[in-house]
Coordinates of C-alpha atoms and ligand atoms in Angstrom, one line a residue:
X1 CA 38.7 -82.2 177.4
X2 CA 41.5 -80.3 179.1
X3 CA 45.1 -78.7 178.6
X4 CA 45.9 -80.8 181.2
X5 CA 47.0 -84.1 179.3
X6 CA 49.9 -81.6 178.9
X7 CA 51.0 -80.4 182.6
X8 CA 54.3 -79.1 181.9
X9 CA 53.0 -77.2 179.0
X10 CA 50.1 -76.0 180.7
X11 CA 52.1 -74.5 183.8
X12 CA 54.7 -72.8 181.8
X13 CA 52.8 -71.7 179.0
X14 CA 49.0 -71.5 179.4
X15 CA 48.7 -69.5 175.9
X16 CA 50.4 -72.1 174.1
X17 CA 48.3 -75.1 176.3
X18 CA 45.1 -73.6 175.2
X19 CA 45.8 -73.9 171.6
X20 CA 46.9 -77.1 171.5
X21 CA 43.9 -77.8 173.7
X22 CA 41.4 -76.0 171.2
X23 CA 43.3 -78.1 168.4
X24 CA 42.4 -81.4 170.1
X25 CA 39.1 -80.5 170.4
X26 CA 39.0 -79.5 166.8
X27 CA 40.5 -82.2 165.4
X28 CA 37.9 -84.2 168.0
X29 CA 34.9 -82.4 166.9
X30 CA 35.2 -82.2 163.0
X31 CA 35.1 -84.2 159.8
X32 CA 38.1 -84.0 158.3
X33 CA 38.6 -84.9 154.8
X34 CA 41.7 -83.2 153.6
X35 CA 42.9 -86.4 152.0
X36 CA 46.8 -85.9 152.7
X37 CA 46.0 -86.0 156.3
X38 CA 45.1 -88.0 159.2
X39 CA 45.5 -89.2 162.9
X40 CA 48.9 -90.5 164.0
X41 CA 48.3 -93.3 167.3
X42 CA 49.0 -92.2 170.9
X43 CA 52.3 -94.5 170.4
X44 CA 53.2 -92.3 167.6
X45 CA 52.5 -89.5 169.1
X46 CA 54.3 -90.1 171.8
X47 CA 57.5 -91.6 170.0
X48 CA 57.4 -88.5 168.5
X49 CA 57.9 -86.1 171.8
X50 CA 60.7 -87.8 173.0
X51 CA 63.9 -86.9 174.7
X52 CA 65.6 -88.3 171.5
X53 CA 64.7 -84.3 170.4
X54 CA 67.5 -83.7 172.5
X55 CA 70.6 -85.3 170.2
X56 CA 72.4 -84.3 167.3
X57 CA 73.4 -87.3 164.9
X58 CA 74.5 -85.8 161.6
X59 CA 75.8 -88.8 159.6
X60 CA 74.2 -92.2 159.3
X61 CA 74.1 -95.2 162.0
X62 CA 77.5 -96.3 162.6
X63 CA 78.8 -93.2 160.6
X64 CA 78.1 -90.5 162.6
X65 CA 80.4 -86.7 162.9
X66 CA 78.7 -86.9 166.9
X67 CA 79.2 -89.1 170.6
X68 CA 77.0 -90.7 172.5
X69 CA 74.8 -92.3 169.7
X70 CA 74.2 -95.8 171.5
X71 CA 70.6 -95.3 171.6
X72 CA 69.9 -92.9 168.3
X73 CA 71.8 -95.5 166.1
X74 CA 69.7 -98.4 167.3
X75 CA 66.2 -96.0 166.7
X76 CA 67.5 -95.1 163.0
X77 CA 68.4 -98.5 161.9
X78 CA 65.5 -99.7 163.2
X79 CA 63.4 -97.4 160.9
X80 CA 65.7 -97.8 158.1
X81 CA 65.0 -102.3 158.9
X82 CA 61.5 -101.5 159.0
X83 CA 60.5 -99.8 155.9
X84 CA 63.2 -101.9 153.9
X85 CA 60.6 -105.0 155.1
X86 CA 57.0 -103.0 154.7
X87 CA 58.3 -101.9 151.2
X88 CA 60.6 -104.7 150.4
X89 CA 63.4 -102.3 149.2
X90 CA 66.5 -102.6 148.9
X91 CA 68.0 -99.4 150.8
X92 CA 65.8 -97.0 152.8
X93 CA 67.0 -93.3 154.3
X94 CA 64.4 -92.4 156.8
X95 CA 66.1 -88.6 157.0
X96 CA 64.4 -86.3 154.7
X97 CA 62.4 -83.4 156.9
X98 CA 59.2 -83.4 154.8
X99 CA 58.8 -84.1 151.0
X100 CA 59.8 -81.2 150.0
X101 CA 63.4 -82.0 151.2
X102 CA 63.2 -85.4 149.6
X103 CA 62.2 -84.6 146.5
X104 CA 64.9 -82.2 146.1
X105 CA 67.7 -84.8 148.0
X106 CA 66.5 -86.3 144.3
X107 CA 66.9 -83.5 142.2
X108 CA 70.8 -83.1 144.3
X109 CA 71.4 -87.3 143.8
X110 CA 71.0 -87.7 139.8
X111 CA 70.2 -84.1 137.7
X112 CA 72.6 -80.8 137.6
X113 CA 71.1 -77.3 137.5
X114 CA 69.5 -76.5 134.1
X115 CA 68.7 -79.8 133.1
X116 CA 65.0 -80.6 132.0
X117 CA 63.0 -82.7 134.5
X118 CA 59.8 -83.9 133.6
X119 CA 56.4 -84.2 136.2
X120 CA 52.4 -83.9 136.4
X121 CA 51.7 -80.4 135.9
X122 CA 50.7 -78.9 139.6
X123 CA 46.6 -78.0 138.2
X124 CA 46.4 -81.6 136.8
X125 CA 47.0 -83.2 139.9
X126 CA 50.9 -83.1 140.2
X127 CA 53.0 -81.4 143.1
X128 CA 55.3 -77.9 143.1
X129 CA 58.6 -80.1 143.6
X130 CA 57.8 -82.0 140.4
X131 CA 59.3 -79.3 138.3
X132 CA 56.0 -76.4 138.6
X133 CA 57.5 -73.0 138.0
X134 CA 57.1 -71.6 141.1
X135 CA 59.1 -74.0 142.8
X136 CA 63.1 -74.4 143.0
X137 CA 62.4 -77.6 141.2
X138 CA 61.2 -75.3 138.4
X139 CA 63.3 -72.7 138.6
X140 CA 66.3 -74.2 139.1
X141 CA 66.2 -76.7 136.7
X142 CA 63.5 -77.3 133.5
X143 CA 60.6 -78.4 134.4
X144 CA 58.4 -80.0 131.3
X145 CA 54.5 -81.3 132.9
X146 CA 52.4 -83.8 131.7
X147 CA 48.4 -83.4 132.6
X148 CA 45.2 -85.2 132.0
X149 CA 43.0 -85.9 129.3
X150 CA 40.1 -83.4 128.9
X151 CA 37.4 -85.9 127.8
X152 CA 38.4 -88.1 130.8
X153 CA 40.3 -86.7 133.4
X154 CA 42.7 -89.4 133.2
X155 CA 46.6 -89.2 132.5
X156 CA 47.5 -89.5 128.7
X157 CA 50.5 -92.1 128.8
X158 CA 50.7 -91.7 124.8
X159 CA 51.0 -87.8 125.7
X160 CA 53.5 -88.5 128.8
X161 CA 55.7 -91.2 126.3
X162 CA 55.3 -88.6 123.6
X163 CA 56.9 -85.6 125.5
X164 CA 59.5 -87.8 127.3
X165 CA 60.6 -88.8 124.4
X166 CA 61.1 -85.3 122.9
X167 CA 63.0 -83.9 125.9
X168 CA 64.6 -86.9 127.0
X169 CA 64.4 -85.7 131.1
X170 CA 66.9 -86.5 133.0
X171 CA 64.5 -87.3 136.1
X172 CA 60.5 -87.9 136.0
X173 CA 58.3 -87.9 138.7
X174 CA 54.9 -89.7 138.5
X175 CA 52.6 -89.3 141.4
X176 CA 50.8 -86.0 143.1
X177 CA 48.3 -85.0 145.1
X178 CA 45.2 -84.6 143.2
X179 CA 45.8 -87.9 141.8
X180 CA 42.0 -90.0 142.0
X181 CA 43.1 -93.2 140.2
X182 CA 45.8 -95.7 140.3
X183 CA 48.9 -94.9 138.6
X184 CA 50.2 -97.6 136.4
X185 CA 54.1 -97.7 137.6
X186 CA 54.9 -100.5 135.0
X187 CA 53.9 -97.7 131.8
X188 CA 55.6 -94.9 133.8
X189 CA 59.2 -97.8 133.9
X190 CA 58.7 -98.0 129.7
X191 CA 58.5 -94.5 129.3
X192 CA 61.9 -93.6 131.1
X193 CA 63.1 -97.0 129.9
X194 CA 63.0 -95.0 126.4
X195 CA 63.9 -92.2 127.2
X196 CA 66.9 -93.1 129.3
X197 CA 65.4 -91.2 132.0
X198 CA 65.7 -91.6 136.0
X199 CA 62.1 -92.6 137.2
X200 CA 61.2 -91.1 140.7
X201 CA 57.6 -92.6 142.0
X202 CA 56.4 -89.8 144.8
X203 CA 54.2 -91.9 146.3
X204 CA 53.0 -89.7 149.0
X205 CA 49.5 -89.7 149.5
X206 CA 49.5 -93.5 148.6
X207 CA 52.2 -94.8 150.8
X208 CA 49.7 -96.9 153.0
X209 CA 47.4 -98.1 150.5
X210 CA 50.9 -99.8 149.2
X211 CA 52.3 -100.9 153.0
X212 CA 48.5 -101.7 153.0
X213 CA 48.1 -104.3 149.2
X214 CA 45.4 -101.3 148.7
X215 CA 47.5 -99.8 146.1
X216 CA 50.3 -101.6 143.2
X217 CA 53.7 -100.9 144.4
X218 CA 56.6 -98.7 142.5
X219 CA 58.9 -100.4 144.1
X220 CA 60.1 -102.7 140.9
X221 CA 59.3 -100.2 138.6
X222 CA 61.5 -97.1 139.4
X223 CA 64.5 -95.5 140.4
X224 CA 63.4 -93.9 143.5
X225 CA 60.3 -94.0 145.5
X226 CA 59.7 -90.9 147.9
X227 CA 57.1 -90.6 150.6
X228 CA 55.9 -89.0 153.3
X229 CA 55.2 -90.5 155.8
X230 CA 52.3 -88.7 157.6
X231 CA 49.3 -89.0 154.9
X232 CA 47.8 -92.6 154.7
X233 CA 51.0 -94.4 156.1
X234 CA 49.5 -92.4 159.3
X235 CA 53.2 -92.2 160.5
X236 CA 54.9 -88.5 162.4
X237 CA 55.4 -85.1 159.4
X238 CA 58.6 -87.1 157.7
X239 CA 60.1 -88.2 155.0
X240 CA 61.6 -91.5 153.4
X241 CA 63.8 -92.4 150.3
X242 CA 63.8 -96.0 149.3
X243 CA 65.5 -96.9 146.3
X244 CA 68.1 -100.3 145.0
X245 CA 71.1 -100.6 146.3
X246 CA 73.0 -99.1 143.4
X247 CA 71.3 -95.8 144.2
X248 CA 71.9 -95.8 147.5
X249 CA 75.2 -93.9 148.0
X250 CA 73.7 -91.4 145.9
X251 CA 70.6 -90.7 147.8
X252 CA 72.3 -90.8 151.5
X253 CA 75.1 -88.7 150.2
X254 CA 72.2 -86.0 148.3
X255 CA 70.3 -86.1 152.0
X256 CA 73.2 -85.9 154.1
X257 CA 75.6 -83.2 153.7
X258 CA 74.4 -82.7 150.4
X259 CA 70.9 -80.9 151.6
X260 CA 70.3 -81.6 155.5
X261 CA 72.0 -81.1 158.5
X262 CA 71.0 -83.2 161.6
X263 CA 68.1 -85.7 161.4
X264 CA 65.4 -85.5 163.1
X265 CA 65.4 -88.1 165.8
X266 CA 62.4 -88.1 167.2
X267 CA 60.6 -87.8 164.0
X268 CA 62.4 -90.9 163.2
X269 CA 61.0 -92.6 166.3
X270 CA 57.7 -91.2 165.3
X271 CA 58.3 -93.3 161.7
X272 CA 59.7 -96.5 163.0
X273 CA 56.7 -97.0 165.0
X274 CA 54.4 -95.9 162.4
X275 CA 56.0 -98.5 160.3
X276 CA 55.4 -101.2 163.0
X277 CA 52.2 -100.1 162.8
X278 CA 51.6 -100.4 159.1
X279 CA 52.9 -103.9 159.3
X280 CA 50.4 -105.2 161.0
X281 CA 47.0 -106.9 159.9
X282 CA 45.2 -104.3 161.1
X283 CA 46.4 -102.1 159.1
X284 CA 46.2 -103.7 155.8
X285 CA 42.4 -104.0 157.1
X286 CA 42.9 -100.0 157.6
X287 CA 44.1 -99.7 153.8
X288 CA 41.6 -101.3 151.8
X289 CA 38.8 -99.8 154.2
X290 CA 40.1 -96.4 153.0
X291 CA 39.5 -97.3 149.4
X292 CA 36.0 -99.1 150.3
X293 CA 35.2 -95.9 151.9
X294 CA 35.4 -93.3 149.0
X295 CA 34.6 -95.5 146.2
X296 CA 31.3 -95.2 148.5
X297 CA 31.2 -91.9 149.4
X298 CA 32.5 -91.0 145.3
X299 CA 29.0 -93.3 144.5
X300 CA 27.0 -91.3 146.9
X301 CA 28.0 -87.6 145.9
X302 CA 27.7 -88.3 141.9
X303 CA 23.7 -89.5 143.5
X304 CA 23.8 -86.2 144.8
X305 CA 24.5 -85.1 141.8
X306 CA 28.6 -83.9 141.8
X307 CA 31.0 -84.0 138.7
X308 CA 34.2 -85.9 140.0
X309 CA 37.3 -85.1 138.3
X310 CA 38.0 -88.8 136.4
X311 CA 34.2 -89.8 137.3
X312 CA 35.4 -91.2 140.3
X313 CA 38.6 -93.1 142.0
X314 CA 40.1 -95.5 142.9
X315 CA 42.0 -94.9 145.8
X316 CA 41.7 -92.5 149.4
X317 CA 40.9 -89.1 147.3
X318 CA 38.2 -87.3 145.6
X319 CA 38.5 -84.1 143.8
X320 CA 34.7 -82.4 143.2
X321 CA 34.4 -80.7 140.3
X322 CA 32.0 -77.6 141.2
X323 CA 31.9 -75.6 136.9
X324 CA 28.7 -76.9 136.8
X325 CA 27.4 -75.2 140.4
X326 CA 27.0 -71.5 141.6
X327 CA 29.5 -72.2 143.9
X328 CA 33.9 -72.2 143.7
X329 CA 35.9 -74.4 145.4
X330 CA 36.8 -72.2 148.1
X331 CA 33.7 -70.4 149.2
X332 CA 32.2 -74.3 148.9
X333 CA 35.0 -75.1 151.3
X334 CA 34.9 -72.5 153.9
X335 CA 31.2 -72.9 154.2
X336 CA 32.0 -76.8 154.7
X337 CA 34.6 -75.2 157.2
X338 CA 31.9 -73.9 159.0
X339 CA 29.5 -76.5 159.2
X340 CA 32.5 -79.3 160.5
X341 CA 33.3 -80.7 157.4
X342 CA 37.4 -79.5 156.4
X343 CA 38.6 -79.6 153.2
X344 CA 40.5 -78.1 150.7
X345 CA 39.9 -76.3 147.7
X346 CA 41.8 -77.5 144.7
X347 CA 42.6 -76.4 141.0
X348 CA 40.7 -79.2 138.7
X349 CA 42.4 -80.2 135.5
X350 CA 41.6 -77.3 132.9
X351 CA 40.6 -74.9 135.7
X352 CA 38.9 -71.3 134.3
X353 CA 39.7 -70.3 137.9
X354 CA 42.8 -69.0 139.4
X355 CA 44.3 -71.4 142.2
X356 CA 43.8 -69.3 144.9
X357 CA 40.3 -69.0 144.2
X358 CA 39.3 -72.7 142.0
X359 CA 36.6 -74.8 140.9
X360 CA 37.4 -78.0 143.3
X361 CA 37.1 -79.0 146.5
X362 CA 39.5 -82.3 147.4
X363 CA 38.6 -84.6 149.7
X364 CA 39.3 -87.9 151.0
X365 CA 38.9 -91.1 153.4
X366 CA 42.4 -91.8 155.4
X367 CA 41.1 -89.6 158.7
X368 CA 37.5 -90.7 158.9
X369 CA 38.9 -94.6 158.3
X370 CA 41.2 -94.2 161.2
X371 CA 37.9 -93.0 163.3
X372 CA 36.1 -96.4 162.2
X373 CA 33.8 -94.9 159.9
X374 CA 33.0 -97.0 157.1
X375 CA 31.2 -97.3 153.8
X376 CA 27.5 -97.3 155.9
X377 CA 28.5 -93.5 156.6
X378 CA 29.3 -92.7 153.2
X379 CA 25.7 -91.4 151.9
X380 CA 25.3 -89.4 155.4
X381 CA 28.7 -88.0 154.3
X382 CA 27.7 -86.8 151.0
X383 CA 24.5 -85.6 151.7
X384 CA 26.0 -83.4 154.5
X385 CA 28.7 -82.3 151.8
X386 CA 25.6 -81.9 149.1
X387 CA 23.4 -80.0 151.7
X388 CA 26.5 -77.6 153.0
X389 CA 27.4 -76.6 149.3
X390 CA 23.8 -75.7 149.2
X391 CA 23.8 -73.4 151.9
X392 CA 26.9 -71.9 151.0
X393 CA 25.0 -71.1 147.5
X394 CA 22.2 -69.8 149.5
X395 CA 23.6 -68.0 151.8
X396 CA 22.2 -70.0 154.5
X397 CA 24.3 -70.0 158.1
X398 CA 21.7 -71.6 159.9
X399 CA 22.0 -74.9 157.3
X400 CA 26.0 -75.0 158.0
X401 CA 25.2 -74.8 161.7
X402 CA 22.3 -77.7 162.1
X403 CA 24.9 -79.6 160.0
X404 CA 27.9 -78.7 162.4
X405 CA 25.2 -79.7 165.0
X406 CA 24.8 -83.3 163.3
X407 CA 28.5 -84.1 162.5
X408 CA 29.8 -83.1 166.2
X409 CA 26.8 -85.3 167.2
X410 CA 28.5 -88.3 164.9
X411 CA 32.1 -87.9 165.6
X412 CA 31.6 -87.8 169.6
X413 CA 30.7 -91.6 168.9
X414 CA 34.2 -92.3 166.9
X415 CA 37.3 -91.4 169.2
X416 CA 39.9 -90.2 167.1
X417 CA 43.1 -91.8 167.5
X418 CA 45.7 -90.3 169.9
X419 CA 43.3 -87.9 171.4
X420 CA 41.8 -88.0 174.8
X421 CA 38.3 -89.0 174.2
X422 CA 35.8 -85.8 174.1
Ligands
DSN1 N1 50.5 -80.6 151.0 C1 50.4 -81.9 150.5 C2 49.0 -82.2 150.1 O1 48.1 -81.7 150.8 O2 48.7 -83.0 149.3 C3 51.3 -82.2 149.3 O3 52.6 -81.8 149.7

């Protein structure tokens, strides 16, 4: 594997070539199980490094404040057509920069500053733009959070209908990113039914189990659905709203001029093949192979003797509970580091730990599915996890290195997608 996949690169910046080189061969050579990434195709990847970089296109297609937008207008509404019919939605913006942006084009479209918003607490599983404290969401308005259950790690809807009901939010997000188990939209709709509030469904890390039937939609539950689009939808680092048509002014106008300037384009590229992608049997294939794939690899670490936050799950993520070893989540997770295996250490619900330093390790399928791993690997997979946690207890860097050994050995017989084979 060379630099040289990237000529122009390579000649006029060498430095800059070799770490993109070292990247591929990273991304190559490991086993990665952070659960909110994964491996976009060559055709995405090259969608995404287009000259369309080269246009600005503030506005909408048809609508925009720039010339010479033949081609950029036809590449948006494309995206826009696409996810409408993957999601079956009535309206679709494909603009938002990351999450981040499109949670708060939400909190811009339907709440003022000050008022309460309501969302999963950010050490129960939720995300900082769901109202944490840390975050403008939380700072900027009043964020109220909703958690778990202690005896079961599941959310409390009673809990989540009994606070909505007290602080009557004006927005609530369900959804997160620690999430193991399937969120039931249809309580979620009652809840802000009752409370009058606007229901947001941040379905990030989800996004392609739904495209995929591996998941229940949102879609005729809530308000608004946001997504990524680069976890398991394995699209470009974007962003989508989708929402009903009543909505729709609201959202566009809260992306663009309320909160962005010009879109993206070749992001949007990126995405509208992505979603051509995610439309295809294959992919649905992809989906439910994801889930098949860590219900087996949750099976084989609790044989190995894990706690799992929730006991196990039921879609592309696993969060390890390690209380109950002599090892945190984050030494745990730089020794897996070191012996191939990346991951990331993760607050559990009721956390003695500070999040910089936790008791979890979260992991999931969507990267090894897109490699062609499947649910025969799964006890390899834990027992490399189970023996690398050991080590890290121990001490013991010639463990993490015969394991780095054996997972290198593994992955060399799965190309990733979009890289050149190693
Ligand atoms: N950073 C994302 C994740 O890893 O889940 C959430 O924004």
């Amino acid at each position: 594997m060379s630099a040289s996949r990237h000529p122009a690169l390579l000649s006029t910046d060498p430095e800059l070539a070799s770490f993109v080189a070292a990247e591929e061969v990273l991304q190559a050579q490991t086993l990665r199980l952070i659960p909110s990434e994964n491996y976009v195709s060559a055709a995405v990847l090259e969608a995404s490094g287009t000259v369309l970089q080269n246009k600005y296109s503030e506005g909408y297609p048809g609508r925009r404040y720039y010339e010479g937008q033949q081609n950029i207008d036809r590449v948006e509404a494309l995206a826009i057509e696409r996810a409408k019919g993957l999601f079956g939605v009535d309206h679709a913006n494909v603009q938002p920069y990351s999450g981040s942006p499109a949670n708060l084009a939400v909190y811009l479209a339907f709440a003022k500053p000050g008022d309460t918003v309501m969302g999963m607490a950010l050490p129960m599983g939720g995300h900082l733009t769901h109202g944490w404290g840390v975050s403008a969401t939380g700072s900027w308005f009043r964020g109220v959070q909703y958690g778990v259950r202690a005896d079961t790690g599941l959310i409390d809807y009673d809990a989540v209908r009994d606070l909505a009901l007290a602080e009557r939010p004006k927005l609530i997000f369900c959804g997160g990113t620690a999430l193991p188990r399937t969120i039931d939209f249809a309580a979620f709709a009652e809840i802000a039914r009752e409370a009058g509030s606007i229901l947001v469904a941040d379905v990030a890390h989800i996004a392609g189990l739904i495209a995929g039937g591996a998941h229940p939609s949102p879609v005729d539950h809530v308000d608004v659905v946001s997504t990524t689009t680069h976890k398991t939808l394995r699209g470009p680092r974007g962003a989508m709203l989708m929402c009903r048509e009543e909505h729709a002014k609201a959202i566009d106008k809260a992306v663009f001029p309320g909160l962005q300037g010009g879109p993206h384009n070749q992001t949007t590229a990126g995405i509208a093949v992505a979603l051509h992608e995610a439309a295809q049997p294959s992919f649905t294939a992809y989906a439910h192979q994801v889930v098949a794939n860590a219900k087996a690899l949750a099976a084989a670490l609790l044989q190995n003797g894990f706690d799992l936050v929730s006991g196990g799950t039921d879609n592309h993520l696993i969060l390890i509970d390690l209380t109950g070893k002599d090892v945190p989540g984050k030494i745990a997770a730089k020794a897996l580091d070191r012996a191939g295996i990346v991951v990331n250490y993760n607050t559990v619900p009721f956390d003695p730990r500070k999040p910089f330093d936790p008791s979890g390790v979260r992991i999931g399928t969507p990267s090894l599915t897109s490699r062609g791993l499947s649910t025969e690997h799964m006890p390899l997979v834990a027992d490399w996890i189970a023996r690398s946690v050991d080590a890290a207890a121990k001490g013991d860097e010639q463990a993490l290195a015969a394991i780095r050994a054996e997972v290198t050995d593994l992955m060399a017989a799965f190309p990733a997608p979009g890289l050149p084979l190693s």
